[in-house]
Coordinates of C-alpha atoms in Angstrom, one line a residue:
M1 CA 5.1 -32.3 -15.8
S2 CA 3.8 -30.2 -12.8
H3 CA 6.4 -31.6 -10.5
S4 CA 8.9 -31.1 -13.2
A5 CA 7.8 -27.3 -13.3
L6 CA 8.0 -26.9 -9.5
S7 CA 11.2 -28.8 -9.0
T8 CA 12.7 -26.4 -11.7
S9 CA 11.2 -23.6 -9.8
A10 CA 12.7 -24.7 -6.3
V11 CA 16.3 -25.2 -8.1
W12 CA 16.1 -21.6 -9.4
S13 CA 15.1 -20.4 -5.9
R14 CA 18.1 -22.1 -4.7
W15 CA 20.8 -21.0 -6.7
L16 CA 19.5 -17.3 -6.2
T17 CA 19.7 -17.6 -2.6
V18 CA 23.1 -19.2 -2.4
G19 CA 24.4 -16.5 -4.8
T20 CA 22.7 -13.6 -2.9
V21 CA 24.6 -15.3 0.4
L22 CA 27.8 -15.1 -1.3
A23 CA 27.5 -11.8 -2.5
T24 CA 26.4 -10.1 0.6
G25 CA 27.3 -12.3 3.3
G26 CA 31.2 -11.9 2.3
H27 CA 31.6 -8.8 4.6
L28 CA 32.0 -11.4 7.4
F29 CA 35.1 -12.3 5.8
G30 CA 36.5 -8.9 4.9
V31 CA 34.8 -8.5 1.7
P32 CA 33.3 -4.8 1.2
A33 CA 29.4 -5.0 2.1
L34 CA 26.6 -3.7 -0.1
S35 CA 26.2 0.1 -0.8
S36 CA 22.9 1.1 0.7
S37 CA 22.0 2.2 -2.4
L38 CA 22.3 -0.9 -4.2
A39 CA 21.0 -2.6 -1.2
L40 CA 17.7 -0.8 -1.5
V41 CA 17.6 -1.4 -5.4
I42 CA 17.8 -5.3 -4.8
V43 CA 14.9 -4.7 -2.4
G44 CA 12.9 -3.0 -4.6
L45 CA 13.3 -5.4 -7.3
G46 CA 12.6 -8.4 -4.9
L47 CA 9.4 -6.6 -3.8
I48 CA 8.3 -6.0 -7.3
A49 CA 9.3 -9.7 -8.5
G50 CA 7.1 -11.0 -5.7
V51 CA 4.2 -9.2 -7.0
P52 CA 2.7 -11.3 -9.4
H53 CA 2.4 -14.4 -7.6
G54 CA -0.8 -13.1 -5.8
A55 CA -2.0 -11.4 -8.6
V56 CA -4.5 -14.1 -9.9
D57 CA -6.4 -14.3 -6.4
H58 CA -9.4 -13.1 -7.9
L59 CA -9.8 -15.9 -10.3
M60 CA -9.4 -18.2 -7.4
A61 CA -12.1 -16.5 -5.3
T62 CA -14.6 -16.2 -8.0
R63 CA -14.3 -19.9 -8.6
L64 CA -14.5 -20.5 -4.8
A65 CA -17.7 -18.1 -4.2
R66 CA -19.8 -19.9 -6.6
G67 CA -22.7 -17.6 -7.7
R68 CA -20.6 -14.5 -6.8
S69 CA -19.7 -12.1 -10.0
L70 CA -16.2 -11.3 -10.4
T71 CA -16.8 -7.5 -10.1
A72 CA -18.0 -8.5 -6.3
V73 CA -15.7 -10.6 -5.6
V74 CA -12.7 -8.2 -6.6
A75 CA -14.3 -5.5 -4.6
A76 CA -14.4 -7.6 -1.6
Y77 CA -10.8 -8.5 -1.9
A78 CA -9.9 -4.7 -2.5
G79 CA -12.1 -3.7 0.3
V80 CA -10.1 -6.2 2.9
A81 CA -6.8 -5.0 1.6
A82 CA -8.1 -1.4 2.0
V83 CA -8.9 -1.8 5.5
A84 CA -5.6 -3.5 6.5
W85 CA -3.9 -0.9 5.0
V86 CA -5.5 1.8 6.7
L87 CA -5.1 0.0 10.0
L88 CA -1.2 -0.2 9.1
R89 CA -1.3 3.1 8.8
W90 CA -2.7 4.5 11.5
A91 CA -3.5 2.1 14.1
G92 CA 0.1 1.6 15.1
P93 CA 2.5 -1.4 15.8
A94 CA -0.6 -3.9 17.1
A95 CA -2.1 -4.1 13.7
L96 CA 1.5 -4.6 12.1
V97 CA 2.7 -7.3 14.5
A98 CA -0.6 -9.1 13.8
V99 CA -0.3 -9.1 10.0
V100 CA 3.5 -10.0 10.1
T101 CA 2.8 -12.9 12.4
L102 CA 0.0 -14.1 10.0
S103 CA 2.3 -13.8 6.9
A104 CA 5.0 -15.5 8.8
V105 CA 2.5 -18.7 9.4
H106 CA 1.2 -18.2 5.7
F107 CA 5.3 -18.0 4.3
G108 CA 5.7 -21.3 6.3
L109 CA 2.6 -23.2 5.6
G110 CA 3.6 -22.7 1.6
E111 CA 7.3 -24.3 2.5
L112 CA 5.5 -27.1 4.0
E113 CA 3.2 -27.5 1.1
V114 CA 6.0 -27.3 -1.2
S115 CA 8.3 -29.9 0.7
R116 CA 5.4 -32.2 0.2
R117 CA 4.8 -32.0 -3.3
L118 CA 8.4 -32.2 -4.0
T119 CA 9.2 -35.4 -2.0
G120 CA 5.7 -36.4 -0.8
W121 CA 7.0 -36.0 2.8
R122 CA 3.9 -36.0 5.3
P123 CA 5.4 -35.4 8.8
G124 CA 3.5 -35.8 12.0
R125 CA 2.1 -32.2 13.4
L126 CA 4.7 -31.7 15.5
T127 CA 7.5 -31.8 12.7
A128 CA 5.0 -29.8 10.7
A129 CA 4.5 -27.3 12.9
A130 CA 8.4 -27.0 13.4
T131 CA 8.5 -26.9 9.5
V132 CA 6.1 -24.2 9.2
V133 CA 8.2 -21.8 11.8
A134 CA 11.6 -22.8 10.0
G135 CA 10.2 -21.8 6.9
S136 CA 9.3 -18.6 7.9
G137 CA 13.1 -17.8 8.5
A138 CA 13.6 -15.4 5.5
L139 CA 10.8 -13.2 7.5
A140 CA 11.5 -13.9 11.3
L141 CA 15.4 -13.9 11.2
P142 CA 15.7 -10.5 9.6
L143 CA 13.2 -9.3 11.7
A144 CA 15.2 -10.7 14.7
R145 CA 18.6 -8.7 13.4
S146 CA 16.6 -6.0 12.6
G147 CA 20.2 -4.0 10.9
E148 CA 20.1 -0.2 10.9
Q149 CA 18.4 -0.1 6.9
F150 CA 16.0 -2.5 8.1
S151 CA 15.2 -0.5 11.5
A152 CA 15.0 2.9 9.5
V153 CA 12.1 1.0 7.3
A154 CA 10.5 -0.3 10.5
A155 CA 10.4 2.9 12.0
A156 CA 8.9 4.4 8.9
V157 CA 6.3 1.8 8.6
S158 CA 5.5 2.2 12.7
P159 CA 7.5 3.9 15.0
G160 CA 6.2 1.5 17.4
L161 CA 7.5 -1.3 15.8
A162 CA 11.2 -0.2 15.6
R163 CA 10.8 0.4 19.5
L164 CA 9.4 -2.9 20.0
L165 CA 12.4 -4.8 17.5
A166 CA 15.1 -2.8 19.7
A167 CA 13.9 -4.4 23.1
A168 CA 16.4 -7.4 23.3
P169 CA 14.0 -10.2 24.5
L170 CA 12.0 -10.6 21.4
P171 CA 15.2 -10.4 18.8
V172 CA 16.8 -13.2 21.0
G173 CA 13.3 -14.8 21.5
I174 CA 12.8 -15.2 17.6
T175 CA 16.0 -16.5 16.9
V176 CA 16.1 -19.3 19.5
A177 CA 12.8 -20.5 18.6
W178 CA 13.7 -20.4 14.9
L179 CA 17.1 -22.3 15.3
A180 CA 15.1 -24.7 17.8
C181 CA 12.4 -25.6 15.0
A182 CA 14.8 -25.6 12.3
A183 CA 16.8 -28.3 14.1
V184 CA 13.3 -30.4 14.7
A185 CA 12.5 -30.1 11.0
I186 CA 16.1 -30.9 9.6
T187 CA 16.4 -34.0 11.6
A188 CA 13.1 -35.4 10.9
A189 CA 13.6 -34.5 7.3
L190 CA 16.9 -36.2 7.3
R191 CA 15.7 -39.2 9.5
D192 CA 13.0 -39.9 6.9
G193 CA 15.2 -39.6 3.9
H194 CA 14.2 -36.1 2.4
G195 CA 17.7 -34.0 2.3
V196 CA 16.2 -31.7 -0.2
V197 CA 13.9 -30.3 2.6
A198 CA 16.6 -30.3 5.1
L199 CA 18.4 -28.3 2.4
D200 CA 15.9 -25.9 1.7
I201 CA 15.6 -25.2 5.5
A202 CA 19.4 -24.7 5.9
L203 CA 19.4 -22.2 2.9
I204 CA 16.5 -20.3 4.4
G205 CA 18.7 -20.0 7.7
A206 CA 21.6 -18.7 5.9
L207 CA 19.7 -16.2 4.0
G208 CA 18.1 -15.0 6.9
F209 CA 21.7 -15.0 9.0
L210 CA 23.9 -13.8 6.5
A211 CA 22.3 -11.3 4.2
P212 CA 21.4 -7.8 5.2
P213 CA 17.9 -8.2 6.7
L214 CA 16.0 -6.1 3.9
V215 CA 17.7 -7.8 1.3
A216 CA 17.2 -11.3 2.5
F217 CA 13.6 -10.9 3.2
A218 CA 13.1 -9.0 -0.6
V219 CA 15.3 -11.6 -2.5
W220 CA 13.4 -14.5 -0.5
F221 CA 10.1 -12.9 -1.1
G222 CA 10.5 -12.5 -4.8
G223 CA 13.1 -15.2 -5.7
W224 CA 12.0 -18.1 -3.8
H225 CA 8.3 -18.1 -2.1
A226 CA 6.9 -16.0 -5.2
L227 CA 8.6 -18.3 -7.7
R228 CA 7.6 -21.3 -6.2
H229 CA 4.1 -20.3 -5.5
S230 CA 3.6 -19.5 -9.0
A231 CA 4.8 -22.9 -10.1
R232 CA 2.1 -24.5 -8.2
L233 CA -0.3 -22.2 -9.9
L234 CA 0.7 -23.7 -13.4
T235 CA -0.6 -27.1 -11.9
V236 CA -4.0 -25.5 -10.9
E237 CA -5.3 -23.4 -13.5
P238 CA -7.2 -25.2 -15.8
G239 CA -5.5 -23.7 -19.2
C240 CA -1.9 -23.6 -17.5
A241 CA -2.5 -27.2 -16.5
A242 CA -3.8 -28.3 -20.0
L243 CA -0.7 -27.0 -21.6
L244 CA 1.8 -28.4 -19.1
A245 CA 0.2 -32.1 -19.6
D246 CA 0.6 -31.5 -23.2
G247 CA 4.1 -30.6 -22.8
H248 CA 3.8 -26.9 -23.4
R249 CA 5.4 -25.5 -20.3
R250 CA 6.7 -22.3 -21.9
A251 CA 3.4 -21.6 -23.2
A252 CA 1.8 -22.2 -19.6
V253 CA 4.2 -19.6 -18.0
H254 CA 3.1 -17.4 -20.6
R255 CA -0.7 -18.0 -20.3
L256 CA -0.1 -17.4 -16.2
A257 CA 1.9 -14.1 -16.9
R258 CA -1.1 -12.8 -19.2
L259 CA -3.5 -13.7 -16.1
A260 CA -1.3 -11.7 -13.7
A261 CA -0.3 -9.0 -16.0
L262 CA -3.2 -6.4 -15.4
P263 CA -3.4 -6.8 -11.7
S264 CA 0.1 -6.8 -11.3
L265 CA 0.4 -3.4 -12.9
A266 CA -2.8 -2.3 -10.8
V267 CA -0.8 -2.9 -7.5
L268 CA 2.5 -1.4 -8.6
T269 CA 0.8 1.5 -9.9
A270 CA -1.0 2.2 -6.5
I271 CA 2.6 1.2 -4.8
G272 CA 3.7 4.3 -6.9
A273 CA 1.1 6.5 -6.4
L274 CA 0.7 6.0 -2.8
A275 CA 4.8 6.7 -2.6
W276 CA 4.3 10.0 -4.5
F277 CA 1.5 11.4 -2.5
T278 CA 2.5 10.2 0.7
L279 CA 6.0 10.7 1.0
A280 CA 7.1 13.7 2.8
S281 CA 10.7 13.1 1.2
P282 CA 12.5 11.2 -1.5
E283 CA 14.0 9.4 1.2
P284 CA 14.3 5.6 -0.5
T285 CA 13.6 4.0 3.1
E286 CA 10.2 5.7 3.3
A287 CA 9.6 4.6 -0.4
V288 CA 10.4 0.7 0.5
A289 CA 8.3 1.3 3.9
E290 CA 5.5 2.3 1.7
A291 CA 5.8 -0.5 -0.6
L292 CA 6.3 -3.0 2.4
R293 CA 2.8 -1.3 3.9
V294 CA 0.9 -1.9 0.6
L295 CA 2.3 -5.5 0.4
L296 CA 1.2 -6.6 3.8
A297 CA -2.1 -4.9 3.4
L298 CA -2.5 -7.2 0.1
T299 CA -1.2 -10.4 2.1
V300 CA -4.4 -10.1 4.2
P301 CA -6.9 -10.9 1.7
H302 CA -4.3 -13.2 -0.2
M303 CA -3.9 -15.1 3.0
V304 CA -7.8 -15.2 3.4
V305 CA -8.3 -16.8 0.0
V306 CA -5.3 -19.2 0.2
L307 CA -7.0 -20.6 3.3
W308 CA -10.4 -20.4 1.8
L309 CA -8.9 -22.6 -0.9
D310 CA -7.5 -25.0 1.7
R311 CA -10.2 -26.0 3.3
S312 CA -12.2 -26.3 0.2
S313 CA -10.1 -28.8 -0.9
D314 CA -10.4 -30.9 1.8
V315 CA -13.9 -31.9 0.8
E316 CA -13.5 -31.4 -2.9
R317 CA -11.4 -33.6 -5.1
E318 CA -11.5 -31.4 -8.8
P319 CA -9.2 -29.3 -9.5
L320 CA -9.7 -25.6 -9.1
P321 CA -8.2 -23.1 -10.9
I322 CA -5.5 -21.1 -9.6
G323 CA -4.2 -22.2 -5.8
G324 CA -2.2 -21.7 -3.1
S325 CA -0.7 -23.6 -0.8
G326 CA -1.9 -27.0 0.5
Y327 CA -4.2 -27.9 -2.4
R328 CA -4.7 -31.6 -1.9
A329 CA -7.3 -31.4 -4.8
V330 CA -4.3 -31.5 -7.2
R331 CA -2.9 -34.8 -7.7
R332 CA 0.8 -35.1 -5.8
S333 CA 3.6 -36.4 -8.2

């Protein structure tokens, strides 16, 4: 049942990606491109849809930090996010580049874990590393392409980043590195008989290359990464896992949604409040930039918790409540 939930989410994410590529990549063949306002609406919806997948980190961290109270864990989590936001706001492009790089690794590791759970594929270190890089394509390729809208948002987040992205060597290097790693990962997956892994990498590449950069990332974040991550969470939260085992998938989804509801609302409220108080103008690109800054800040403690759980699952064999990528404590179907 747990494998079925992940498989279903994977199918939905693929169809959503195909639909996005067809709807937004038609400009290459003479079909009118998306308007700027519609593209930003899609971006906003994608970012909002991605928020809940990390909204239960506090439960995961509390279980890992045995003996620590939920209040202390939440305070530490919020503190790390606040420090990251301050650095992203005032420390220049260096902090942003560091967080984006770590995010790409986090996203790629998540893709590797999904491929393991769906197919049982355990590639060697070189192929695994290539798969991680290939799995981050929906972030790396939009960065490399840096369309006009993306550049405007990047400039709003950090003017130095926009200048860095405008330098030709960086986009070319990112694109070449992704293509090389994707070729290695796809070849290895096909050789080992795991065509679905190759398909996912190809779809990530198509989205990253063909859709408008901001749309590509937002759709992937909310409709691919978050969707698949949430399906994995169903298998490791005790209540959800029990419901799945009894065949009550809808009830398991509802339970996870209830657990994530208040934290998600808090994050969305914070984004709205920051946009309200810090934006000098009602420009939509600046609003998107503020939302991205907050989400990136929240990604820092999220990555820490996921890595913590990954390391803990190496030595523990009992399922933990709420998990991220690489949860070897959970039996693979």
